[in-house]
mmCIF file of C-alpha atoms in Angstrom:
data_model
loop_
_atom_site.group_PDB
_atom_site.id
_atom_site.type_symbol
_atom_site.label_atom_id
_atom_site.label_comp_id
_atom_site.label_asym_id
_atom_site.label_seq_id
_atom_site.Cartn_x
_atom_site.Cartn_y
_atom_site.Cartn_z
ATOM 1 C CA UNK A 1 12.275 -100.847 26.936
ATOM 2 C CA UNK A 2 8.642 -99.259 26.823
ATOM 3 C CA UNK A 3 9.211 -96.739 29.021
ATOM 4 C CA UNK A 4 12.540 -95.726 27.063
ATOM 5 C CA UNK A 5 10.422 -95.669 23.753
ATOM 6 C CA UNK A 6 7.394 -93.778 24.847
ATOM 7 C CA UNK A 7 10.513 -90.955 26.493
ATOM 8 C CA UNK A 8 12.261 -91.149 23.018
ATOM 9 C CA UNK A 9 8.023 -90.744 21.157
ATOM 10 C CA UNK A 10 7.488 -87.718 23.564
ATOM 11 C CA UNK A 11 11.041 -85.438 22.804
ATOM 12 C CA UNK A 12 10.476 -85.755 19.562
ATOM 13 C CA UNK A 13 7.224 -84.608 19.886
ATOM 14 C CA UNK A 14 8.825 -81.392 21.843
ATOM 15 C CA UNK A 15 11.259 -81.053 19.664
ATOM 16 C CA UNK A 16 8.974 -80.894 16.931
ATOM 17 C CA UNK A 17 6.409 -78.338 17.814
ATOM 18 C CA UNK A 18 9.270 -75.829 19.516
ATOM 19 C CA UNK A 19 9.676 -74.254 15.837
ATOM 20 C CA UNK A 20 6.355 -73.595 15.842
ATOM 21 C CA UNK A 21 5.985 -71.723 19.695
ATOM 22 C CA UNK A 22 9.374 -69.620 18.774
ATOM 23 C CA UNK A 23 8.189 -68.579 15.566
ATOM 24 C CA UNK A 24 4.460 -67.227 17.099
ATOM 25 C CA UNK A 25 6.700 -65.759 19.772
ATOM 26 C CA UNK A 26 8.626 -63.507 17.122
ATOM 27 C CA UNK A 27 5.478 -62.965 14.822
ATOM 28 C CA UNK A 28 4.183 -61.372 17.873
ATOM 29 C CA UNK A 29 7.424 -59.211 18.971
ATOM 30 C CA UNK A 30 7.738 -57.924 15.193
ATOM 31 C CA UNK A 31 3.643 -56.921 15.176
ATOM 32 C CA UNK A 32 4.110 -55.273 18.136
ATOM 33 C CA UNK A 33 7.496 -53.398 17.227
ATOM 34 C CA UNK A 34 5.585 -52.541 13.646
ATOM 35 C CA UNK A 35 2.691 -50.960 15.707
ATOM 36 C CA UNK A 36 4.929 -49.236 17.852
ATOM 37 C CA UNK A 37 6.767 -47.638 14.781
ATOM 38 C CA UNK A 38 3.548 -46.807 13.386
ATOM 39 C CA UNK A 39 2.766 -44.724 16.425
ATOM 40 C CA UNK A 40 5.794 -43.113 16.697
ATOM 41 C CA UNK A 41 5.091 -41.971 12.920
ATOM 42 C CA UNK A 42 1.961 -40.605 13.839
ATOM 43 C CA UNK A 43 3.228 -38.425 16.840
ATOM 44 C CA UNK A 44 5.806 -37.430 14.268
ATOM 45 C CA UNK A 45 3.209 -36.188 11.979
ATOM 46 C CA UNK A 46 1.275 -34.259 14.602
ATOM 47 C CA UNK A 47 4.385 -32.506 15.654
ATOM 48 C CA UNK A 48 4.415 -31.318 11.578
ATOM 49 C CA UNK A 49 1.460 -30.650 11.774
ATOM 50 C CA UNK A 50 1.495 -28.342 14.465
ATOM 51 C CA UNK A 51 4.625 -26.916 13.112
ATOM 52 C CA UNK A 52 3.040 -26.093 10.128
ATOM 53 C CA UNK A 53 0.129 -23.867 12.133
ATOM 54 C CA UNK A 54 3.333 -22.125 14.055
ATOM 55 C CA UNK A 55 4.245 -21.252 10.686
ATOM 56 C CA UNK A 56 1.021 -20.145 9.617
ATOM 57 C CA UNK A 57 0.819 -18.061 12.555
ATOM 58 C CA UNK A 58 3.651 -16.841 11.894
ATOM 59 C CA UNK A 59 2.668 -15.630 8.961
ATOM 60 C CA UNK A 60 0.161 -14.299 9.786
ATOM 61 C CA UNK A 61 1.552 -12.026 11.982
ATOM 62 C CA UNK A 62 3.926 -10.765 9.052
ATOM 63 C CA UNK A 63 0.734 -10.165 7.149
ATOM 64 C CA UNK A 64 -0.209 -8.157 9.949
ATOM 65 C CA UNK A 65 2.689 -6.390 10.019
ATOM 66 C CA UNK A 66 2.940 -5.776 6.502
ATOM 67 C CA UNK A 67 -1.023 -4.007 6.291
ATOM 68 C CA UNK A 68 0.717 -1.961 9.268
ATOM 69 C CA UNK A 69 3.590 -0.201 7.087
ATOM 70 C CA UNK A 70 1.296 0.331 4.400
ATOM 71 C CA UNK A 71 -1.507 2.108 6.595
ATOM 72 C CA UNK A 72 1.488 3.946 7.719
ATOM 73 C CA UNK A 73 2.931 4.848 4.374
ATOM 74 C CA UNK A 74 -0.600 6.175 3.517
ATOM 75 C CA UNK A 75 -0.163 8.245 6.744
ATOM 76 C CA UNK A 76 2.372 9.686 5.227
ATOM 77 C CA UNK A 77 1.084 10.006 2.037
ATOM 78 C CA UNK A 78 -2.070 12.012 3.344
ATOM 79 C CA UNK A 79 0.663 14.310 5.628
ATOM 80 C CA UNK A 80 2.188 15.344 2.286
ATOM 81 C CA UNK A 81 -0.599 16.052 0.057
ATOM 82 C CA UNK A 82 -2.127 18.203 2.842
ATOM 83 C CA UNK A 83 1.203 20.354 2.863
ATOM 84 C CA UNK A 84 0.617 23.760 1.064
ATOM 85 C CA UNK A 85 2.584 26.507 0.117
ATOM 86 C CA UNK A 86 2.262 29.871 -1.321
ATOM 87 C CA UNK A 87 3.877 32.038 -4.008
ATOM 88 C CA UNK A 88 5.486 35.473 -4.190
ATOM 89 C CA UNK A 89 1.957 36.861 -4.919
ATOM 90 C CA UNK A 90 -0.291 34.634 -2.358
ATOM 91 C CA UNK A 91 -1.593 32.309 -4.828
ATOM 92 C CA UNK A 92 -0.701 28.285 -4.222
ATOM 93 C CA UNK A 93 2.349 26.702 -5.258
ATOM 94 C CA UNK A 94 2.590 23.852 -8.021
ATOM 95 C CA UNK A 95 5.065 21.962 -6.920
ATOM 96 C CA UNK A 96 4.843 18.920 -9.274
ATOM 97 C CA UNK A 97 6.609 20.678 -12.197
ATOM 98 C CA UNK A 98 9.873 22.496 -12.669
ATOM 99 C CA UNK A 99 10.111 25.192 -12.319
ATOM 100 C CA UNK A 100 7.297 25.470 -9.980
ATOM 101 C CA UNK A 101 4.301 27.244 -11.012
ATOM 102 C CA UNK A 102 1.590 29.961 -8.643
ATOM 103 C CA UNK A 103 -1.760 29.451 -9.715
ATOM 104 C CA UNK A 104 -3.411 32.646 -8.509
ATOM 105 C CA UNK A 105 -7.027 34.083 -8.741
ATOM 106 C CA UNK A 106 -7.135 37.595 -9.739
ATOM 107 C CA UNK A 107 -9.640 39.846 -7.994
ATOM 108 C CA UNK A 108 -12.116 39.390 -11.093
ATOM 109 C CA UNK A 109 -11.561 35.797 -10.729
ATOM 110 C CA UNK A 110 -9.324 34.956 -13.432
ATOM 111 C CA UNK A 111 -6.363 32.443 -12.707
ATOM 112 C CA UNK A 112 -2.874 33.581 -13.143
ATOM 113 C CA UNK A 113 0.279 31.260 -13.662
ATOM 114 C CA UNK A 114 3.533 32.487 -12.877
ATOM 115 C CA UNK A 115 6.784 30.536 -12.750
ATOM 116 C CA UNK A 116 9.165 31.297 -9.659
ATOM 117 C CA UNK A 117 12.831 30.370 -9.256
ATOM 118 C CA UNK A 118 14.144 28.253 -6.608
ATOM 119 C CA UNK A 119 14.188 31.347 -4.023
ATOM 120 C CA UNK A 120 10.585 31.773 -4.834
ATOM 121 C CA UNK A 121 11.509 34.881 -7.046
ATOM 122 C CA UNK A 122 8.918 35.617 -10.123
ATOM 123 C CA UNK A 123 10.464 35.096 -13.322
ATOM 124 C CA UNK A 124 9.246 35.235 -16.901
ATOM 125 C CA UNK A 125 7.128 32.373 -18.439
ATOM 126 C CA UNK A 126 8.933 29.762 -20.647
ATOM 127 C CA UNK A 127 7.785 27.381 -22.584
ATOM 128 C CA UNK A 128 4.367 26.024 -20.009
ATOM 129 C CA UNK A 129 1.235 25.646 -21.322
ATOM 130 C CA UNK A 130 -1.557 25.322 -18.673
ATOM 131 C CA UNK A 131 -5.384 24.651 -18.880
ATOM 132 C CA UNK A 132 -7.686 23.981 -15.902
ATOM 133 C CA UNK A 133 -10.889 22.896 -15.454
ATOM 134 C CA UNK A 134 -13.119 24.082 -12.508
ATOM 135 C CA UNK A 135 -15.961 24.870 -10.890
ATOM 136 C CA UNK A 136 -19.448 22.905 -11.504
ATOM 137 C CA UNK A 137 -19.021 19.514 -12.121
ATOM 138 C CA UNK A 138 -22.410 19.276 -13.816
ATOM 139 C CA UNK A 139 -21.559 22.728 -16.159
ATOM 140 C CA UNK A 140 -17.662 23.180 -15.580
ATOM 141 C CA UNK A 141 -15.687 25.827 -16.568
ATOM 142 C CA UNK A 142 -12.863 25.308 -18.968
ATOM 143 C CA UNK A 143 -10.298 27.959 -19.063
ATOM 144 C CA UNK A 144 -7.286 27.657 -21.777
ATOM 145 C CA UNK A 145 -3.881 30.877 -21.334
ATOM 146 C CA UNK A 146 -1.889 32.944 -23.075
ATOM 147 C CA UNK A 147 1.198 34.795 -22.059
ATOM 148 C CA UNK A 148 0.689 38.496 -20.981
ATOM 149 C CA UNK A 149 3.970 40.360 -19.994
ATOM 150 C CA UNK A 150 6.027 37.159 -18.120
ATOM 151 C CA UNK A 151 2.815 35.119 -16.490
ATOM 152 C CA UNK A 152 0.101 33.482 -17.888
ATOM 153 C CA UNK A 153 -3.762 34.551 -18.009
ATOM 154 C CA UNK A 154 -6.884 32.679 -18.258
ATOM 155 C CA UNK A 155 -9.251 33.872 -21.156
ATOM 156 C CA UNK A 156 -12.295 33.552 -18.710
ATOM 157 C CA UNK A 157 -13.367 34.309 -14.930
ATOM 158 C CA UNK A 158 -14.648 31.800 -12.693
ATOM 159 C CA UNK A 159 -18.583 31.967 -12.015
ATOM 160 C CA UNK A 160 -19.903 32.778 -9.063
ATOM 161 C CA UNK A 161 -19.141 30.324 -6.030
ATOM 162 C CA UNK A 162 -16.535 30.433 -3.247
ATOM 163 C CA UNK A 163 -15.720 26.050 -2.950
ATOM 164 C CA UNK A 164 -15.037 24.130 -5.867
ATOM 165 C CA UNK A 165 -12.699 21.629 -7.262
ATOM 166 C CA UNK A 166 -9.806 22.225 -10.012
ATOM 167 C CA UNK A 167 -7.822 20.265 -12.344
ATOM 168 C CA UNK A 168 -4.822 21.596 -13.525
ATOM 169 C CA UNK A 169 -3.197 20.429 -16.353
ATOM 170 C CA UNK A 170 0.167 21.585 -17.533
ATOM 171 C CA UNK A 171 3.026 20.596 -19.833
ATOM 172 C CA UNK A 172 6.454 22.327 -19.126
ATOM 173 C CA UNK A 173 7.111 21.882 -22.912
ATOM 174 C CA UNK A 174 5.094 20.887 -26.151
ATOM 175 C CA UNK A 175 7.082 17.266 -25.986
ATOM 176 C CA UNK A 176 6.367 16.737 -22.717
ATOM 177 C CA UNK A 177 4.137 14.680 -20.400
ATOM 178 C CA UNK A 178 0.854 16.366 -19.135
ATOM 179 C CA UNK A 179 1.325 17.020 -15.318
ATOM 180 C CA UNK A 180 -2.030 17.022 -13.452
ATOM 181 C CA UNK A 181 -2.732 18.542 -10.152
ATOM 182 C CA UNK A 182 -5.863 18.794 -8.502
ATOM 183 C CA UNK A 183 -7.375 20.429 -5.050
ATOM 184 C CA UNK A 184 -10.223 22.595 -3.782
ATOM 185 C CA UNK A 185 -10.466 25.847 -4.621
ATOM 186 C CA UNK A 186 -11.688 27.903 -1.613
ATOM 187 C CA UNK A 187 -11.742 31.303 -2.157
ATOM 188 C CA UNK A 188 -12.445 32.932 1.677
ATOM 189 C CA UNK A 189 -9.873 34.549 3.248
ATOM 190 C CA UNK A 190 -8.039 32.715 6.060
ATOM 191 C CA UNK A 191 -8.709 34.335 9.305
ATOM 192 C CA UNK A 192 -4.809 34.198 10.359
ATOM 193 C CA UNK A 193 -3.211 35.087 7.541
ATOM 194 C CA UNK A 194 -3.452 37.282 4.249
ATOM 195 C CA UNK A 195 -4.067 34.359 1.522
ATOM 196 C CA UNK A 196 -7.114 32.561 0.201
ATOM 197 C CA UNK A 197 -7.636 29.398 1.919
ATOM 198 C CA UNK A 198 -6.735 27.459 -1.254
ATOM 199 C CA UNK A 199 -3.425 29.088 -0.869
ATOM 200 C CA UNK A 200 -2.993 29.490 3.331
ATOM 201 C CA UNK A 201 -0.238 27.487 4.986
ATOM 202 C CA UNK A 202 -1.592 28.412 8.354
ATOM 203 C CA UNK A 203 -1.981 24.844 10.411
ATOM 204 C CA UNK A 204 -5.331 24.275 10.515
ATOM 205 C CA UNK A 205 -7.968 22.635 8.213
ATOM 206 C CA UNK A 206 -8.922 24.124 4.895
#
């Protein structure tokens, strides 16, 4: 009968404490599940994360791209304003307005405007009203027009001096908008052709 007791004193025993082992056991498996979740996480992050710098590179490049078009557009841009052309009496076009207007120096260095057609034909003066603005820029001259015959013709001559700059200012009718064009005004003749160089078309620089 003792040795059935102290059997019977001893299961119970066992049979007490195995709550105890299978809950440790399963503390254990969920901590090291959570950890392993946690990890996973983190790789998951790092793969944003270097998605996000892809992105950023690829941004980047569009950036790059994007300065590339414009330095190209102001290609352009600088091919176009370079473009001259002349009028029916050698003087440069003013293309900005319509009809287009020749600004031409006379030989005593007075500036003539005269409107041209679409063939590049003279034709009389409408309603334009020019001024321009020229030489020195520390004593300029200032030139104002009035109509003689069908052009226009500055009150005053340019001073002495072959390089300059010129602003042109010119309103196609009293309610209009001022147009403003401005260039160099070299007055030497162009070895390959019979303009000024403010008004040669000839490919080479000016």
């Amino acid at each position: 009968m003792k040795i059935k007791s102290l059997a019977l004193f001893f299961a119970a025993i066992a049979f007490a404490l195995l709550p105890v082992a299978c809950t440790e056991k399963e503390d254990h498996d969920h901590d090291h599940d959570h950890a392993e979740h946690d990890h996973d996480h983190a790789d998951h992050e790092e793969g944003d994360h270097d998605h996000a710098e892809e992105d950023h590179d690829h941004a980047e490049g569009e950036h790059d791209h994007e300065d590339g078009e414009h330095k190209h557009e102001d290609g352009d841009h600088d091919h176009d304003h370079a473009h001259i052309e002349d009028g029916p009496n050698g003087g440069r076009l003013l293309t900005s307005v319509e009809p287009h207007l020749e600004f031409f120096v006379t030989e005593d260095r007075k500036v003539q405007i005269t409107s041209v057609d679409d063939e590049e034909k003279p034709q009389p003066i409408g309603e334009q009203t020019v001024t321009v603005i020229g030489g020195s820029r520390s004593n300029p001259t200032r030139m104002s027009f009035a109509k003689e015959g069908d052009v226009l013709l500055s009150d005053i001559a340019f001073p002495e001096g072959n390089d300059f700059p010129v602003v042109v200012q010119i309103k196609t009718s009293p309610d209009a908008d001022t147009v403003t064009e401005k260039f160099n005004l070299n007055l030497e003749d162009c070895p390959t052709c019979d303009n000024k160089e403010y008004a040669c078309t000839c490919d080479h620089a000016h």
